[in-house]
mmCIF file of C-alpha atoms in Angstrom:
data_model
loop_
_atom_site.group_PDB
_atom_site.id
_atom_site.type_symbol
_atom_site.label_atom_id
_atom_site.label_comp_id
_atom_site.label_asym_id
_atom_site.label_seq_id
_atom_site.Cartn_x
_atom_site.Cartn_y
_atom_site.Cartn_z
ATOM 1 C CA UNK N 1 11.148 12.366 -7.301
ATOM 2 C CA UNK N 2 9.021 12.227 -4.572
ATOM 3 C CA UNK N 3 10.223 9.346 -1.754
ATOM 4 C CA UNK N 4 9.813 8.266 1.613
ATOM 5 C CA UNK N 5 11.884 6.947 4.842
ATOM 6 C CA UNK N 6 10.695 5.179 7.636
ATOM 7 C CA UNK N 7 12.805 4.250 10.338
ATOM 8 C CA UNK N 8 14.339 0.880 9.972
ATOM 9 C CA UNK N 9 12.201 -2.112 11.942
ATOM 10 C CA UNK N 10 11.761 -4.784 13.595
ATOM 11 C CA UNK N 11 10.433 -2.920 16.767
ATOM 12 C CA UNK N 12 9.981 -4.680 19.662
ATOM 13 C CA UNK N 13 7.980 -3.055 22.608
ATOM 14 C CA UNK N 14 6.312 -4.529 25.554
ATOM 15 C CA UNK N 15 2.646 -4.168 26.180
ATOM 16 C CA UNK N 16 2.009 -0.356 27.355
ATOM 17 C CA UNK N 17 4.934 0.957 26.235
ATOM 18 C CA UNK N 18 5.128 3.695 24.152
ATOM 19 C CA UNK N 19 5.454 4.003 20.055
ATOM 20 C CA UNK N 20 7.004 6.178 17.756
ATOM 21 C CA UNK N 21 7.927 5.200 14.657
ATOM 22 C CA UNK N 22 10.173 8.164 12.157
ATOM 23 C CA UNK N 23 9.111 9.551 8.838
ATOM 24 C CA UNK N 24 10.461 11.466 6.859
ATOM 25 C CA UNK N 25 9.835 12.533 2.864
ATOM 26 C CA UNK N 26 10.485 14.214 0.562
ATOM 27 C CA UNK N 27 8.025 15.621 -2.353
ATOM 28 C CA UNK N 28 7.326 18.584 -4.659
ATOM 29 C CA UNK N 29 4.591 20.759 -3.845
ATOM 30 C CA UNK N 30 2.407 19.981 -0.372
ATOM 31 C CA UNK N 31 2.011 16.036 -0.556
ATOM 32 C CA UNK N 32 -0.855 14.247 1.510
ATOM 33 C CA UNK N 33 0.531 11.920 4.241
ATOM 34 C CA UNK N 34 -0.502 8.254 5.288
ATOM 35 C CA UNK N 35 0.070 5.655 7.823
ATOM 36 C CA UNK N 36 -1.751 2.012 6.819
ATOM 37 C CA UNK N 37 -1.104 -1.098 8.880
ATOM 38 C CA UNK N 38 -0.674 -4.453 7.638
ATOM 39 C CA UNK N 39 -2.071 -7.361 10.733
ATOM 40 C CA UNK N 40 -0.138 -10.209 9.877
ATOM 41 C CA UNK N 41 -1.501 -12.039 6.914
ATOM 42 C CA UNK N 42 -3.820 -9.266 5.440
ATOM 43 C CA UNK N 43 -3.656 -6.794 3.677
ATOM 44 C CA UNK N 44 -3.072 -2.989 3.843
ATOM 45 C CA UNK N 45 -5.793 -0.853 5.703
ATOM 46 C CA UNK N 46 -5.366 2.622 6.185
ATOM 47 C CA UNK N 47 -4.433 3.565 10.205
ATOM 48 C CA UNK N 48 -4.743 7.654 9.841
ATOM 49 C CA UNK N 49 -4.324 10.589 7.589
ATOM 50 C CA UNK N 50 -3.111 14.278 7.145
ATOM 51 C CA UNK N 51 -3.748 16.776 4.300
ATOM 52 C CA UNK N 52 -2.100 19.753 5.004
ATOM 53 C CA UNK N 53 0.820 21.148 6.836
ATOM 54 C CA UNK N 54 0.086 20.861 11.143
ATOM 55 C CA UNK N 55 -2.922 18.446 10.492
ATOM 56 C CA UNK N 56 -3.035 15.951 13.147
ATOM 57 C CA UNK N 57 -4.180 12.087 11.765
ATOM 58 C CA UNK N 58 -5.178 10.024 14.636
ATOM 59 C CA UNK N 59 -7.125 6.901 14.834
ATOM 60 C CA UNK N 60 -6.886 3.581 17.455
ATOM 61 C CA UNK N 61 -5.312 5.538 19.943
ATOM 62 C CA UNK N 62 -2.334 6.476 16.902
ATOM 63 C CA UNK N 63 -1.372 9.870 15.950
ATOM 64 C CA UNK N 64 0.457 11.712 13.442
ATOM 65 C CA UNK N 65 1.338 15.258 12.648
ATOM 66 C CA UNK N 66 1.768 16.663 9.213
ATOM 67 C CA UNK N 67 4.948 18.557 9.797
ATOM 68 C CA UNK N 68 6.128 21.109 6.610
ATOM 69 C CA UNK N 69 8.782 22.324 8.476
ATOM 70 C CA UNK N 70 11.034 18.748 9.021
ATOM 71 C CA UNK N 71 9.361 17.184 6.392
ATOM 72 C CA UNK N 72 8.102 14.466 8.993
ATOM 73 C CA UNK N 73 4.451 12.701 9.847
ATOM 74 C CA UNK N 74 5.993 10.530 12.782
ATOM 75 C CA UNK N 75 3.500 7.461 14.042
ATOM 76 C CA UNK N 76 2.824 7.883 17.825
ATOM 77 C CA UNK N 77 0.835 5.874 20.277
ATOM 78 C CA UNK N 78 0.861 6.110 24.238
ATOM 79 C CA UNK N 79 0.164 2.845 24.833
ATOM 80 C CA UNK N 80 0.854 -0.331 22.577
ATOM 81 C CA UNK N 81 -1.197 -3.695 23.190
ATOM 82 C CA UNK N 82 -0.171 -6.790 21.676
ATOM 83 C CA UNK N 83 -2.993 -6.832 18.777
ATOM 84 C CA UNK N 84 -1.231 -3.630 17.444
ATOM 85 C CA UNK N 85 1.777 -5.995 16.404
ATOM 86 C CA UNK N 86 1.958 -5.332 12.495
ATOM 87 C CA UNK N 87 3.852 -3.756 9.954
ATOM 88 C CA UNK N 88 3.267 0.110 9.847
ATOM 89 C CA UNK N 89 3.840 2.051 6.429
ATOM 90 C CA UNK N 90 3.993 5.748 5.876
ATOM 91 C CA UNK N 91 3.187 6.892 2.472
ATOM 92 C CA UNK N 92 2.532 9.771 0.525
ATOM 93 C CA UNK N 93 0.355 11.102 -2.236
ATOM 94 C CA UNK N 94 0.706 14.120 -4.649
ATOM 95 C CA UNK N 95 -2.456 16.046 -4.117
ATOM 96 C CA UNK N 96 -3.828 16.105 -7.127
ATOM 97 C CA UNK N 97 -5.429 12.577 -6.797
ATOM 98 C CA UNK N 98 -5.462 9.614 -8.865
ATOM 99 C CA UNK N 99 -1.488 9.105 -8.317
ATOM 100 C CA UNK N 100 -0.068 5.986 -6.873
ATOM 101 C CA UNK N 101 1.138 5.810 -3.316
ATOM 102 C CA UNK N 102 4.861 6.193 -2.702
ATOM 103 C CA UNK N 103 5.357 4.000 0.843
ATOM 104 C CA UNK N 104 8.256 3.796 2.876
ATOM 105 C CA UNK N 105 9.818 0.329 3.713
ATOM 106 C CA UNK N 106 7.359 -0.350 6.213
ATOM 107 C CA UNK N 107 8.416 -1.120 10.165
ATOM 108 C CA UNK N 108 7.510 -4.071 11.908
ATOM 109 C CA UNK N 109 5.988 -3.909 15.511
ATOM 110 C CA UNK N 110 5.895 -6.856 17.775
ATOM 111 C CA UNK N 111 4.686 -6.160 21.152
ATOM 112 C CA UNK N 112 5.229 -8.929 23.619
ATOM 113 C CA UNK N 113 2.736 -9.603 26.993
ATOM 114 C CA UNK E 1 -19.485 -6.714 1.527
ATOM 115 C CA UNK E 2 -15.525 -6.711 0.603
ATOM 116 C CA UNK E 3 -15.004 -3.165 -0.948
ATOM 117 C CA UNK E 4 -12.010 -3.982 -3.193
ATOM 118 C CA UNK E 5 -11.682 -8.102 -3.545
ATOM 119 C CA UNK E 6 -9.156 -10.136 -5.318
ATOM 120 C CA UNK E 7 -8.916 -13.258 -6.854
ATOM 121 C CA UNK E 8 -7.138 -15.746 -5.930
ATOM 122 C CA UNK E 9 -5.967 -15.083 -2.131
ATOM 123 C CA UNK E 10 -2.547 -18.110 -3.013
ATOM 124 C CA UNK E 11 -1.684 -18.568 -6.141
ATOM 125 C CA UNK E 12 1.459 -21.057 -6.320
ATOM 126 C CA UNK E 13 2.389 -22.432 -10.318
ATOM 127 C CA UNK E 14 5.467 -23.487 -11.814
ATOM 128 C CA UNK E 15 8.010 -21.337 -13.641
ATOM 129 C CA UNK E 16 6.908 -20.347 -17.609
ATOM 130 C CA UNK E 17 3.350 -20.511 -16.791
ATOM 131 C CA UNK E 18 0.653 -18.206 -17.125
ATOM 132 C CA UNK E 19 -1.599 -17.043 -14.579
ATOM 133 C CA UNK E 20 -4.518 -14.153 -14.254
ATOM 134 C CA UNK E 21 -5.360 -12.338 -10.766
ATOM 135 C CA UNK E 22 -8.455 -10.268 -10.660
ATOM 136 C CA UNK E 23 -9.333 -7.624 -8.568
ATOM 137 C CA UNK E 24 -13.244 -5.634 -8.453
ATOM 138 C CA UNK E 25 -14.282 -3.004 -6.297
ATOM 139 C CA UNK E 26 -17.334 -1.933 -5.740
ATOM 140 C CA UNK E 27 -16.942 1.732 -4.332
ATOM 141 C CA UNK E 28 -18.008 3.137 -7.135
ATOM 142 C CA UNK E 29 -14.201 4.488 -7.572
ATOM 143 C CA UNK E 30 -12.886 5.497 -10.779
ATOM 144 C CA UNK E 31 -9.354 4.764 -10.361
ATOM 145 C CA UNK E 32 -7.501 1.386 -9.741
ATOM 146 C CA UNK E 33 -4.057 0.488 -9.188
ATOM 147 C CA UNK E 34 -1.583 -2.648 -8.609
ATOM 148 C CA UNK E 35 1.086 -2.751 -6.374
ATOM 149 C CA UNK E 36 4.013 -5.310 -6.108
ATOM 150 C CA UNK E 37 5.251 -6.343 -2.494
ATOM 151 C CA UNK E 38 8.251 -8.008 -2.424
ATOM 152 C CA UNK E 39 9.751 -10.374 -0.210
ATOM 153 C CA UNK E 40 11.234 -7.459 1.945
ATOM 154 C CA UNK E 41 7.772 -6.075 2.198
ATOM 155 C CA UNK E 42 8.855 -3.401 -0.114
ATOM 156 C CA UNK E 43 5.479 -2.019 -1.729
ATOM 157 C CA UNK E 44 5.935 -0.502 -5.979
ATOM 158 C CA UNK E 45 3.115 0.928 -7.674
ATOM 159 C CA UNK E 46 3.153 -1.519 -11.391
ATOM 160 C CA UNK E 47 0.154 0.331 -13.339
ATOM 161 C CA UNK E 48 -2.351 2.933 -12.742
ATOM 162 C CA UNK E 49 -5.714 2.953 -14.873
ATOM 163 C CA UNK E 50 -8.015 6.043 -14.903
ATOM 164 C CA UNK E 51 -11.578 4.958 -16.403
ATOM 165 C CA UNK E 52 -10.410 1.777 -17.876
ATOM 166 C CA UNK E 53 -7.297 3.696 -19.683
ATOM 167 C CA UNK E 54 -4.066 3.180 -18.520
ATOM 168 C CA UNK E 55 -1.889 6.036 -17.058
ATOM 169 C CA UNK E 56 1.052 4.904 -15.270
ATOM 170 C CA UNK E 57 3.095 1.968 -16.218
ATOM 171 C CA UNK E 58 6.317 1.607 -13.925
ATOM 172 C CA UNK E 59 8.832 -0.080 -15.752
ATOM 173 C CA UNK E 60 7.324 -3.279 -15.652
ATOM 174 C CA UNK E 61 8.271 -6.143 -17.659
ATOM 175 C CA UNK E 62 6.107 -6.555 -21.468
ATOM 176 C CA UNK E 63 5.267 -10.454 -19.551
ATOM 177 C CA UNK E 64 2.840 -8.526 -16.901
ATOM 178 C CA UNK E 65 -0.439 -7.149 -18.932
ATOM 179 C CA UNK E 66 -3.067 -5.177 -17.233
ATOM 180 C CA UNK E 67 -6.562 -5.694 -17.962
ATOM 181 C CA UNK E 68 -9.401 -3.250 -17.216
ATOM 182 C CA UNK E 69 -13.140 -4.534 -18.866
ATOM 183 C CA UNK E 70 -14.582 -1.883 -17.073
ATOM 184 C CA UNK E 71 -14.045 0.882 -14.352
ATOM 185 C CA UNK E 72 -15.116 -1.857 -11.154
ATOM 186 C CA UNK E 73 -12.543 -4.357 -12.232
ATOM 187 C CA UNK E 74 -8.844 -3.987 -12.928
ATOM 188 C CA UNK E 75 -6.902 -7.861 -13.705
ATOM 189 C CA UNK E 76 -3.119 -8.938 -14.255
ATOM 190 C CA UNK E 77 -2.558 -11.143 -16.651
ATOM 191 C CA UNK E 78 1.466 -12.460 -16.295
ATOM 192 C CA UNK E 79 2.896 -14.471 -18.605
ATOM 193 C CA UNK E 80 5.846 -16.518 -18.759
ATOM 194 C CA UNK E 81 6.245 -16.417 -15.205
ATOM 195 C CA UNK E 82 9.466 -15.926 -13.501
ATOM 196 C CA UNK E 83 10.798 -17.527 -10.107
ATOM 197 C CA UNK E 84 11.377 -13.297 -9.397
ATOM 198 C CA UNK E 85 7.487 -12.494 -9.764
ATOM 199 C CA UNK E 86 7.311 -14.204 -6.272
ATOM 200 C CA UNK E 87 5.767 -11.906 -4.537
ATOM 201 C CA UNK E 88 2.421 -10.064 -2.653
ATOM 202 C CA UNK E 89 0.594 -8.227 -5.617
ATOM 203 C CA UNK E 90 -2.318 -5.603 -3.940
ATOM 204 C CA UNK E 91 -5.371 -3.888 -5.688
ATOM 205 C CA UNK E 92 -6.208 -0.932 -4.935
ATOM 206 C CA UNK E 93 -8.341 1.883 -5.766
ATOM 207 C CA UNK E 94 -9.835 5.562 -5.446
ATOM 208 C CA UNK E 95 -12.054 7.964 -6.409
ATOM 209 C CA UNK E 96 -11.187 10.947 -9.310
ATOM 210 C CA UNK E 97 -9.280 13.719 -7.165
ATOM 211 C CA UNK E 98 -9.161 12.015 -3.733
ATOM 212 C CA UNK E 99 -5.998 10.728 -2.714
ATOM 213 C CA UNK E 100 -6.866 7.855 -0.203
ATOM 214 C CA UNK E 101 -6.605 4.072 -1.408
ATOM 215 C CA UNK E 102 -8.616 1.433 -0.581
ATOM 216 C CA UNK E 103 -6.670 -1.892 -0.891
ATOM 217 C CA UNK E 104 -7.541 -5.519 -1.655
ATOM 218 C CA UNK E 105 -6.047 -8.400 1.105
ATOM 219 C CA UNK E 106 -3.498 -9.273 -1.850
ATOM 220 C CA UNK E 107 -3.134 -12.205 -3.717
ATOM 221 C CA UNK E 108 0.550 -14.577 -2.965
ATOM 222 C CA UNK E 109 2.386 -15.342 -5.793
ATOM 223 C CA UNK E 110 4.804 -17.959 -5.397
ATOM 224 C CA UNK E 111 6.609 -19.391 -8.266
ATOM 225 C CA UNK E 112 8.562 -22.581 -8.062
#
């Protein structure tokens, strides 16, 4: 079955730093990829996106490339400020729509001032 | 205006009870799910609905009973509860052949 693993949290970075956090899955066929954030005490919103193999997601200053090859869609950011602190989740979706979300364990980011 | 809402934000009842949560979206989306997250932050997809039918149903205990009146509104009915349905429970939905989910802010469950 289709799954996904994130590296294993909590991440602790100091403001400007810089973030990656690993993922890797595994699916049948050519999965679409997700990262969605969760600020403490909300819920999920979704941080950036890739459809296909080499697409780049990138949104607030986060990126992610679709990679077919290692079967990875790592979360990068140059430059972390404290109000990115959250829990990060990659997920993925069989492409044929209408299927639930498979997430990873999610990683939580504190960055400290 | 709150694209996918539920209802209530903190829910907190004693064990054997039953409770509702209701979620609505108003996207226009055809498709609405309902995830568990569990004290580990572990997110589970419970049940999938498709235009008010159901089409995925994960395991999930006969006590937990989906409800969808029509395509805007998708509620969880749990019965008996259990101090182990303590949890996050999320809403979510999307539109017929797009994979992208909007979610809800989640309801809390806590059962004492």
């Amino acid at each position: 079955g289709n799954s996904v693993t994130q590296m294993e949290g909590p991440v602790t970075l100091s403001e400007e730093a810089f973030l990656t956090i690993n993922c890797t899955y595994t699916a049948t066929g050519y999965p679409s990829l997700f990262w969605y954030v969760q600020y403490p005490g909300e819920g999920l919103q979704l941080l950036l996106k890739a459809t296909k193999a080499d697409d780049k997601g990138s949104n607030k200053g986060f990126e992610a490339t679709y990679r077919k090859e290692t079967t990875s869609f790592h979360l990068e950011k140059g430059s972390v400020q404290v109000s990115d602190s959250a829990v990060y989740f990659c997920a993925l979706s069989a492409n044929s729509g209408n299927t639930p979300l498979v997430f990873g364990k999610g990683t939580r980011l504190s960055v400290i001032a | 205006d709150t694209a996918v809402s539920q209802t209530p934000k903190y829910l907190v009842t004693q064990m054997g009870n039953d409770k509702s949560i209701k979620c609505e979206q108003n996207l226009g989306h055809d498709t609405m799910y309902w995830y568990k997250q569990d004290s580990k932050k572990f997110l589970k997809i419970m049940f999938s609905y498709n235009n008010k039918e159901l089409i995925i149903n994960e395991t999930v205990p006969n006590r937990f009973s989906p409800k969808s009146p029509d395509k805007a509104h998708l509620n969880l009915h749990i019965n008996s509860l259990e101090l182990g349905d303590s949890a996050v429970y999320f809403c979510a939905s999307s539109q017929g052949g797009q994979t992208i989910q909007y979610f809800g802010a989640g309801t809390r469950l806590s059962v004492l």
